[in-house]
Amino acid sequence: MLEVDAARALILKGLQRNPTEAVTADDALGRVLAVDVICDEDLPPFDNTAMDGYALAVGARTAQPGEVFAVQGEQAAGDAARAAAAACEIMTGARIPDGLDAVVPVEQIRVLDQDAAGRALRIEITSEVPPGQHIRRAGEDIRRGERALPAGARIGAEQRLLLAGIGCGQVDTVRRPGLALFCTGRELVEAGAPLGSGEIRNSNGPYLSAAVAAAGAELLRYAVLPDEAAPLQRAIEDATAAGAQVILSTGAVSMGRYDFVPQVLRELGAEIVFHKLRMRPGKPLLFARLPGGQLYFGLPGNPASSAVGFRFFVCAALRALLGLRPEQPWRLPLLADARKKPGFTLYQKARVRLGEDGRLCVELLRGQESFKVRPLAEANAWAALPAEVEQLSAGILIDVHGLEHWGLQLSTETLA
Ligand code: AMP
Ligand code: MG
């Protein structure tokens, strides 16, 4: 039986990054950049003031408290460039008039003379004003010609902010992998419908649909299918015709009478690359390549098993299609002693949290049985315990992965 790393290597063999797709910056949210974004304007675009106050000409020296400046006019945010003959009142974000070179905040001046409308005509500064004070320089955040974002970056709200800041309205992204998901099982019932005798809720379908989108792929087809070969075969043919690159099924890959997935794949002429791995949960995982090159993952039906198959094998393929390197785990100390049987990699629902010493550590959660759903909702990470290990002592470093392949996400609610 294959080890998990060897299995991942077989999945990644020959996989190439998807083609580039130009999309608007809004549509880029959640997608991965195919090429570097080069900034083609300075941010900020011009020298401007960080404070409300007065723009002064101090030259190369530091103006001293008690110095007096004549004031003429004002410069507000949005006012165009102009030359100044004297100091001027200035508002945050306004362009520094040509000839002025420092800003004194309004709190650090005294008005000596004012006009009928109450505008200052002469001011005295009450603190030192060094040259350049409170001026935000053109290009100080990011300069024209610089790389704003690297290829491989995922566009979230913060990256969207940067794109907006530099006026970038369109980006080249990696086309999202197209994916189809089929849940097999005549016992499956959706929310809202009553549970008949012997029936259970379909939890994998909604779970994996959400996980697929969160992983950066596009769900092209989704269906719940009975325990028969023909509907699955038709669904696979329809999915490949719709452009699916990756097809997932749940259930029907174990050793039961109704575990028909391998048979369907053989009938379609697929190459079954592996079936069963040295791991738990999710040992019956099946991986095949269809004649058209599409990747097929037969995930076991138990929710935690399908979660492991998706997270550690399907996501590896999705990353390659997105042009991302294989994941690197975090290494964190184990909270408490643990034991496992040797001979298989154990993927455990885990919580990265603060230990008594105030440092991050990882706790293996209770309820690791693969039919259990609740512990996954309480986890914020996966721990991967190596195949050969039997005894793990508190404090040793173990591999920890985020629930999503992008990395760990620690909300403060789950840290304590
Ligand atoms: P199977 O691999 O088809 O033998 O299914 C293994 C176990 O997972 C059985 O207890 C199934 O009832 C359960 N199961 C299969 N599919 C789902 C699903 N979509 N949601 C929740 N449980 C499922
Ligand atoms: Mg089944």
Coordinates of C-alpha atoms and ligand atoms in Angstrom, one line a residue:
M1 CA 0.0 0.0 0.0
L2 CA 1.3 3.5 -0.9
E3 CA 2.5 6.1 1.6
V4 CA 0.9 9.5 1.5
D5 CA 3.9 11.3 0.0
A6 CA 4.3 8.8 -2.8
A7 CA 0.6 9.2 -3.5
R8 CA 0.9 12.9 -3.7
A9 CA 3.8 12.6 -6.1
L10 CA 1.7 10.4 -8.4
I11 CA -1.1 13.0 -8.3
L12 CA 1.2 15.9 -9.2
K13 CA 3.1 14.0 -12.0
G14 CA 2.7 16.0 -15.2
L15 CA 0.3 18.5 -13.7
Q16 CA 0.7 22.0 -15.1
R17 CA -0.5 25.4 -14.1
N18 CA -3.8 26.4 -15.7
P19 CA -3.8 29.1 -18.4
T20 CA -3.9 32.8 -17.6
E21 CA -7.3 34.5 -17.5
A22 CA -7.6 38.3 -17.4
V23 CA -10.4 39.4 -15.1
T24 CA -11.5 42.7 -13.5
A25 CA -9.9 43.4 -10.1
D26 CA -13.3 42.8 -8.5
D27 CA -13.6 39.4 -10.1
A28 CA -10.1 38.6 -9.0
L29 CA -11.2 38.2 -5.4
G30 CA -10.3 34.7 -4.2
R31 CA -8.2 34.1 -7.3
V32 CA -4.4 33.6 -7.8
L33 CA -2.3 36.0 -9.8
A34 CA -0.7 34.4 -12.9
V35 CA 2.0 37.1 -13.2
D36 CA 3.5 39.9 -11.1
V37 CA 1.4 43.0 -10.9
I38 CA 3.7 45.9 -11.8
C39 CA 2.6 49.3 -10.5
D40 CA 2.3 51.9 -13.3
E41 CA 1.7 54.9 -11.1
D42 CA 3.2 56.2 -7.9
L43 CA 1.3 55.7 -4.7
P44 CA 0.8 58.3 -3.3
P45 CA 0.7 60.0 -6.7
F46 CA 2.2 63.3 -5.4
D47 CA 3.7 64.8 -2.2
N48 CA 0.9 65.6 0.2
T49 CA 0.3 66.5 3.8
A50 CA -0.4 64.0 6.5
M51 CA -1.9 66.6 8.8
D52 CA -4.3 69.5 8.8
G53 CA -2.3 72.7 9.4
Y54 CA 0.0 75.0 7.5
A55 CA 2.5 74.3 4.7
L56 CA 5.7 76.3 5.2
A57 CA 8.9 76.9 3.3
V58 CA 11.7 76.1 5.8
G59 CA 14.5 75.2 3.3
A60 CA 17.2 72.9 4.6
R61 CA 17.0 74.1 8.3
T62 CA 14.6 73.3 11.1
A63 CA 12.3 76.2 11.8
Q64 CA 12.3 77.2 15.5
P65 CA 9.4 78.0 17.9
G66 CA 8.5 81.6 17.7
E67 CA 9.2 82.0 14.0
V68 CA 6.5 83.9 12.1
F69 CA 5.1 83.1 8.7
A70 CA 2.9 85.1 6.4
V71 CA -0.1 83.0 5.1
Q72 CA -1.8 83.2 1.7
G73 CA -4.8 81.1 0.8
E74 CA -5.4 77.4 1.3
Q75 CA -4.8 74.1 -0.3
A76 CA -7.5 71.4 0.1
A77 CA -7.5 67.7 -0.9
G78 CA -8.2 67.6 -4.6
D79 CA -6.7 71.0 -5.4
A80 CA -4.2 70.9 -8.3
A81 CA -0.6 71.8 -8.3
R82 CA 0.3 75.5 -7.8
A83 CA 3.2 77.6 -6.9
A84 CA 3.1 79.3 -3.5
A85 CA 4.6 82.7 -2.6
A86 CA 4.0 82.2 1.1
A87 CA 2.8 79.6 3.7
C88 CA -0.7 78.4 3.2
E89 CA -3.4 76.6 5.2
I90 CA -3.5 73.0 4.1
M91 CA -5.8 70.1 4.7
T92 CA -4.9 66.4 5.1
G93 CA -4.2 64.7 1.7
A94 CA -3.8 68.1 -0.1
R95 CA -0.9 68.4 -2.6
I96 CA 2.0 70.4 -1.2
P97 CA 2.2 73.6 -3.3
D98 CA 5.5 74.1 -5.2
G99 CA 8.0 76.0 -3.1
L100 CA 6.8 74.7 0.3
D101 CA 8.6 71.9 2.1
A102 CA 7.2 71.2 5.6
V103 CA 3.8 71.1 7.4
V104 CA 3.1 72.3 10.9
P105 CA -0.1 70.9 12.5
V106 CA -2.8 73.3 13.3
E107 CA -2.3 72.4 17.0
Q108 CA 1.3 73.7 16.9
I109 CA 0.7 77.4 15.8
R110 CA -0.7 80.6 17.1
V111 CA -2.6 82.9 14.8
L112 CA -1.2 86.4 15.0
D113 CA -3.5 88.1 12.4
Q114 CA -6.6 87.1 10.6
D115 CA -8.9 88.5 8.0
A116 CA -12.6 89.4 8.4
A117 CA -13.6 85.8 7.6
G118 CA -11.4 84.4 10.4
R119 CA -8.6 83.1 8.1
A120 CA -5.1 83.3 9.3
L121 CA -2.8 85.9 7.7
R122 CA 0.2 85.5 9.9
I123 CA 1.1 82.6 12.2
E124 CA 3.7 81.9 14.8
I125 CA 4.9 78.3 15.2
T126 CA 5.0 76.9 18.7
S127 CA 7.2 73.9 18.1
E128 CA 10.2 72.9 15.9
V129 CA 9.4 72.2 12.2
P130 CA 12.1 70.1 10.5
P131 CA 12.3 70.1 6.7
G132 CA 9.8 67.6 5.2
Q133 CA 7.8 67.2 8.4
H134 CA 4.4 65.6 7.9
I135 CA 4.9 65.3 4.1
R136 CA 3.9 62.0 2.5
R137 CA 6.2 61.6 -0.5
A138 CA 5.1 60.6 -4.0
G139 CA 5.8 56.8 -4.4
E140 CA 6.6 56.4 -0.8
D141 CA 4.1 53.5 -0.4
I142 CA 4.9 52.0 -3.8
R143 CA 6.7 53.4 -6.8
R144 CA 5.8 53.3 -10.4
G145 CA 7.6 50.3 -12.0
E146 CA 7.8 48.4 -8.7
R147 CA 6.2 45.0 -8.2
A148 CA 3.0 45.5 -6.3
L149 CA 2.0 41.9 -6.0
P150 CA 3.9 38.7 -7.0
A151 CA 2.6 35.9 -9.2
G152 CA 1.0 33.3 -7.0
A153 CA -0.5 35.8 -4.6
R154 CA -4.1 35.2 -3.8
I155 CA -6.3 38.3 -4.0
G156 CA -8.1 39.0 -0.8
A157 CA -9.5 42.3 0.5
E158 CA -6.1 43.6 1.4
Q159 CA -4.6 42.9 -2.1
R160 CA -7.8 44.4 -3.6
L161 CA -7.0 47.5 -1.6
L162 CA -3.5 47.7 -3.1
L163 CA -4.8 47.1 -6.7
A164 CA -7.4 49.9 -6.1
G165 CA -4.7 52.2 -4.6
I166 CA -2.5 51.9 -7.8
G167 CA -5.5 52.2 -10.2
C168 CA -5.2 48.6 -11.4
G169 CA -8.6 47.6 -12.8
Q170 CA -7.7 44.3 -14.5
V171 CA -5.3 41.5 -13.6
D172 CA -4.0 38.3 -15.1
T173 CA -5.1 35.4 -12.9
V174 CA -4.7 31.7 -13.1
R175 CA -8.0 30.2 -14.5
R176 CA -9.7 28.4 -11.6
P177 CA -9.7 24.6 -11.8
G178 CA -13.1 23.4 -13.0
L179 CA -14.4 20.7 -10.7
A180 CA -17.4 18.4 -10.5
L181 CA -18.7 16.7 -7.3
F182 CA -20.9 13.7 -7.1
C183 CA -22.2 12.3 -3.8
T184 CA -23.2 8.7 -4.0
G185 CA -25.6 7.0 -1.6
R186 CA -29.2 6.1 -1.6
E187 CA -29.3 6.9 2.1
L188 CA -28.6 10.6 1.6
V189 CA -31.3 13.2 2.4
E190 CA -31.0 16.9 2.1
A191 CA -32.0 19.4 4.9
G192 CA -35.7 20.2 4.9
A193 CA -36.8 16.8 3.8
P194 CA -37.8 14.3 6.6
L195 CA -35.4 11.5 7.4
G196 CA -36.8 8.1 6.5
S197 CA -35.8 4.9 8.2
G198 CA -32.2 4.1 7.5
E199 CA -31.5 7.5 5.9
I200 CA -28.9 10.1 6.9
R201 CA -28.2 13.7 6.0
N202 CA -26.0 14.5 3.1
S203 CA -23.2 16.4 4.9
N204 CA -20.4 15.8 2.4
G205 CA -22.1 17.5 -0.5
P206 CA -22.6 20.9 1.1
Y207 CA -19.2 20.6 2.9
L208 CA -17.2 19.8 -0.2
S209 CA -19.1 22.4 -2.3
A210 CA -18.0 25.1 0.2
A211 CA -14.5 23.7 0.5
V212 CA -14.0 23.6 -3.3
A213 CA -14.9 27.3 -3.6
A214 CA -12.7 28.2 -0.6
A215 CA -9.8 26.3 -2.2
G216 CA -9.9 28.5 -5.3
A217 CA -11.7 26.0 -7.7
E218 CA -15.0 26.4 -9.6
L219 CA -17.7 23.9 -9.0
L220 CA -19.1 23.2 -12.5
R221 CA -21.4 20.2 -11.6
Y222 CA -22.8 18.8 -8.4
A223 CA -25.3 16.0 -8.0
V224 CA -26.4 13.4 -5.4
L225 CA -26.6 10.0 -7.1
P226 CA -28.0 6.6 -6.2
D227 CA -25.9 3.6 -5.7
E228 CA -25.8 2.5 -9.3
A229 CA -23.0 2.6 -11.9
A230 CA -24.9 4.1 -14.8
P231 CA -25.9 7.5 -13.3
L232 CA -22.3 8.1 -12.1
Q233 CA -20.9 7.1 -15.5
R234 CA -23.3 9.6 -17.2
A235 CA -22.5 12.3 -14.6
I236 CA -18.7 11.9 -15.2
E237 CA -19.2 12.1 -19.0
D238 CA -21.3 15.2 -18.6
A239 CA -18.7 16.8 -16.3
T240 CA -15.8 16.2 -18.6
A241 CA -17.9 17.6 -21.5
A242 CA -18.6 20.7 -19.3
G243 CA -14.8 21.2 -18.9
A244 CA -14.2 19.7 -15.5
Q245 CA -10.5 19.1 -14.9
V246 CA -11.1 17.4 -11.5
I247 CA -13.9 15.1 -10.6
L248 CA -14.7 14.1 -7.1
S249 CA -17.1 11.4 -5.9
T250 CA -17.9 10.5 -2.3
G251 CA -18.7 7.1 -1.1
A252 CA -18.7 3.7 -2.9
V253 CA -14.9 3.2 -2.9
S254 CA -14.6 0.7 -0.1
M255 CA -15.1 -3.0 -0.1
G256 CA -18.9 -3.2 0.1
R257 CA -21.3 -4.7 -2.4
Y258 CA -22.4 -1.2 -3.6
D259 CA -18.9 0.2 -4.0
F260 CA -19.0 0.6 -7.7
V261 CA -16.7 3.6 -8.4
P262 CA -13.7 1.4 -9.5
Q263 CA -15.9 -0.5 -11.9
V264 CA -17.3 2.8 -13.5
L265 CA -13.8 4.1 -13.9
R266 CA -12.6 1.0 -15.7
E267 CA -15.6 1.1 -18.0
L268 CA -14.7 4.7 -18.9
G269 CA -11.1 3.6 -19.7
A270 CA -9.6 5.4 -16.8
E271 CA -6.2 4.5 -15.3
I272 CA -6.6 3.8 -11.6
V273 CA -3.4 5.2 -10.3
F274 CA -3.9 4.1 -6.7
H275 CA -6.7 2.8 -4.5
K276 CA -6.0 2.7 -0.7
L277 CA -3.3 4.5 1.1
R278 CA -1.4 4.0 4.3
M279 CA -3.3 6.6 6.2
R280 CA -6.3 7.2 8.5
P281 CA -8.9 8.3 8.2
G282 CA -9.7 8.0 4.5
K283 CA -7.7 4.8 3.7
P284 CA -9.9 3.7 0.7
L285 CA -9.0 6.9 -1.3
L286 CA -8.9 6.2 -5.0
F287 CA -7.1 8.3 -7.6
A288 CA -7.5 7.8 -11.3
R289 CA -6.8 9.6 -14.6
L290 CA -9.6 9.6 -17.2
P291 CA -8.7 9.1 -20.8
G292 CA -9.0 12.9 -21.4
G293 CA -6.5 13.6 -18.7
Q294 CA -9.0 14.6 -16.0
L295 CA -8.2 13.8 -12.4
Y296 CA -10.6 11.6 -10.6
F297 CA -10.7 11.3 -6.8
G298 CA -12.9 8.7 -5.2
L299 CA -13.3 10.0 -1.7
P300 CA -14.6 7.6 1.0
G301 CA -18.1 8.4 2.2
N302 CA -17.4 9.1 5.9
P303 CA -17.2 12.9 6.3
A304 CA -13.8 13.0 8.0
S305 CA -12.4 10.6 5.4
S306 CA -13.7 12.7 2.5
A307 CA -12.3 15.8 4.3
V308 CA -8.8 14.2 4.6
G309 CA -8.9 13.1 0.9
F310 CA -10.0 16.5 -0.2
R311 CA -7.6 18.5 2.1
F312 CA -4.4 16.5 1.6
F313 CA -4.8 15.1 -2.0
V314 CA -7.4 17.0 -4.0
C315 CA -6.0 20.3 -2.6
A316 CA -2.4 19.2 -3.6
A317 CA -3.7 18.9 -7.2
L318 CA -5.6 22.2 -7.1
R319 CA -2.5 24.0 -5.9
A320 CA -0.5 22.6 -8.8
L321 CA -3.3 23.7 -11.2
L322 CA -3.2 27.1 -9.6
G323 CA 0.6 27.3 -10.1
L324 CA 1.3 27.1 -6.3
R325 CA 4.2 25.2 -4.8
P326 CA 3.4 22.2 -2.6
E327 CA 2.4 23.2 0.9
Q328 CA 4.8 23.5 3.8
P329 CA 3.4 22.5 7.1
W330 CA 3.7 24.6 10.3
R331 CA 5.8 22.9 13.0
L332 CA 4.2 23.4 16.4
P333 CA 4.7 21.7 19.8
L334 CA 2.2 19.1 20.8
L335 CA 0.1 20.0 23.9
A336 CA -0.2 16.6 25.4
D337 CA 1.3 13.1 25.0
A338 CA -0.4 11.0 22.3
R339 CA -0.2 7.4 21.0
K340 CA -1.0 6.0 17.6
K341 CA -0.6 2.7 15.9
P342 CA 2.4 2.6 13.6
G343 CA 2.2 1.9 9.8
F344 CA 0.0 4.7 8.6
T345 CA -0.1 8.5 8.6
L346 CA -2.7 9.8 10.9
Y347 CA -4.5 13.0 10.1
Q348 CA -6.0 14.4 13.2
K349 CA -8.5 17.2 13.8
A350 CA -6.6 19.7 15.9
R351 CA -6.7 23.1 17.5
V352 CA -3.8 25.5 17.5
R353 CA -4.1 27.3 20.7
L354 CA -2.2 29.1 23.4
G355 CA -0.5 26.9 25.9
E356 CA -0.1 27.7 29.6
D357 CA 3.2 29.3 28.8
G358 CA 1.4 31.7 26.4
R359 CA 2.9 30.1 23.3
L360 CA 1.2 28.5 20.4
C361 CA 0.8 24.7 20.7
V362 CA -1.4 22.1 19.0
E363 CA -4.0 20.0 20.7
L364 CA -5.4 16.8 19.2
L365 CA -9.1 17.0 19.5
R366 CA -11.3 14.2 20.8
G367 CA -13.7 12.4 18.5
Q368 CA -11.4 11.5 15.6
E369 CA -13.8 8.7 14.4
S370 CA -14.3 9.3 10.7
F371 CA -18.1 9.4 10.9
K372 CA -18.0 12.3 13.4
V373 CA -18.7 15.8 12.0
R374 CA -18.7 18.0 15.0
P375 CA -15.0 17.9 15.8
L376 CA -14.2 19.2 12.4
A377 CA -16.3 22.3 13.1
E378 CA -14.3 22.8 16.3
A379 CA -10.9 22.3 14.7
N380 CA -8.9 25.2 13.3
A381 CA -6.1 23.0 11.9
W382 CA -5.1 19.5 10.9
A383 CA -2.2 17.6 12.5
A384 CA -0.3 15.1 10.4
L385 CA 1.3 12.4 12.5
P386 CA 4.0 10.4 10.6
A387 CA 3.4 6.7 9.7
E388 CA 6.4 5.2 11.6
V389 CA 5.7 7.0 14.9
E390 CA 4.0 5.3 17.8
Q391 CA 4.5 7.4 20.9
L392 CA 4.4 11.2 20.8
S393 CA 5.4 13.2 23.9
A394 CA 4.1 16.6 24.8
G395 CA 6.3 19.4 23.4
I396 CA 7.6 17.6 20.3
L397 CA 7.1 19.5 17.1
I398 CA 4.5 18.1 14.7
D399 CA 3.3 19.0 11.3
V400 CA 0.3 21.3 11.3
H401 CA -1.8 22.4 8.3
G402 CA -4.6 24.9 8.0
L403 CA -8.1 23.8 7.4
E404 CA -7.6 25.4 4.0
H405 CA -4.5 24.9 1.9
W406 CA -3.8 28.7 2.0
G407 CA -2.6 28.3 5.6
L408 CA -3.5 28.5 9.2
Q409 CA -6.4 30.8 10.2
L410 CA -6.6 31.4 13.9
S411 CA -9.6 33.3 15.1
T412 CA -9.3 34.6 18.6
E413 CA -12.4 32.6 19.5
T414 CA -10.6 29.3 18.9
L415 CA -7.2 30.3 20.4
A416 CA -8.0 30.1 24.1
Ligands
AMP1 P1 -19.5 4.4 1.7 O1 -18.1 4.8 1.4 O2 -20.4 4.8 0.5 O3 -19.6 3.0 2.1 O4 -20.0 5.3 2.9 C1 -19.3 5.2 4.2 C2 -20.1 5.9 5.2 O5 -20.2 7.3 4.9 C3 -21.5 5.4 5.4 O6 -21.9 5.4 6.7 C4 -22.3 6.4 4.6 O7 -23.7 6.5 5.0 C5 -21.6 7.7 4.9 N1 -21.8 8.7 3.9 C6 -21.7 8.5 2.5 N2 -21.9 9.6 1.9 C7 -22.2 10.5 2.8 C8 -22.5 11.9 2.7 N3 -22.6 12.5 1.5 N4 -22.8 12.6 3.8 C9 -22.7 12.0 5.0 N5 -22.3 10.7 5.2 C10 -22.1 10.0 4.0
MG2 MG -22.3 4.3 0.0

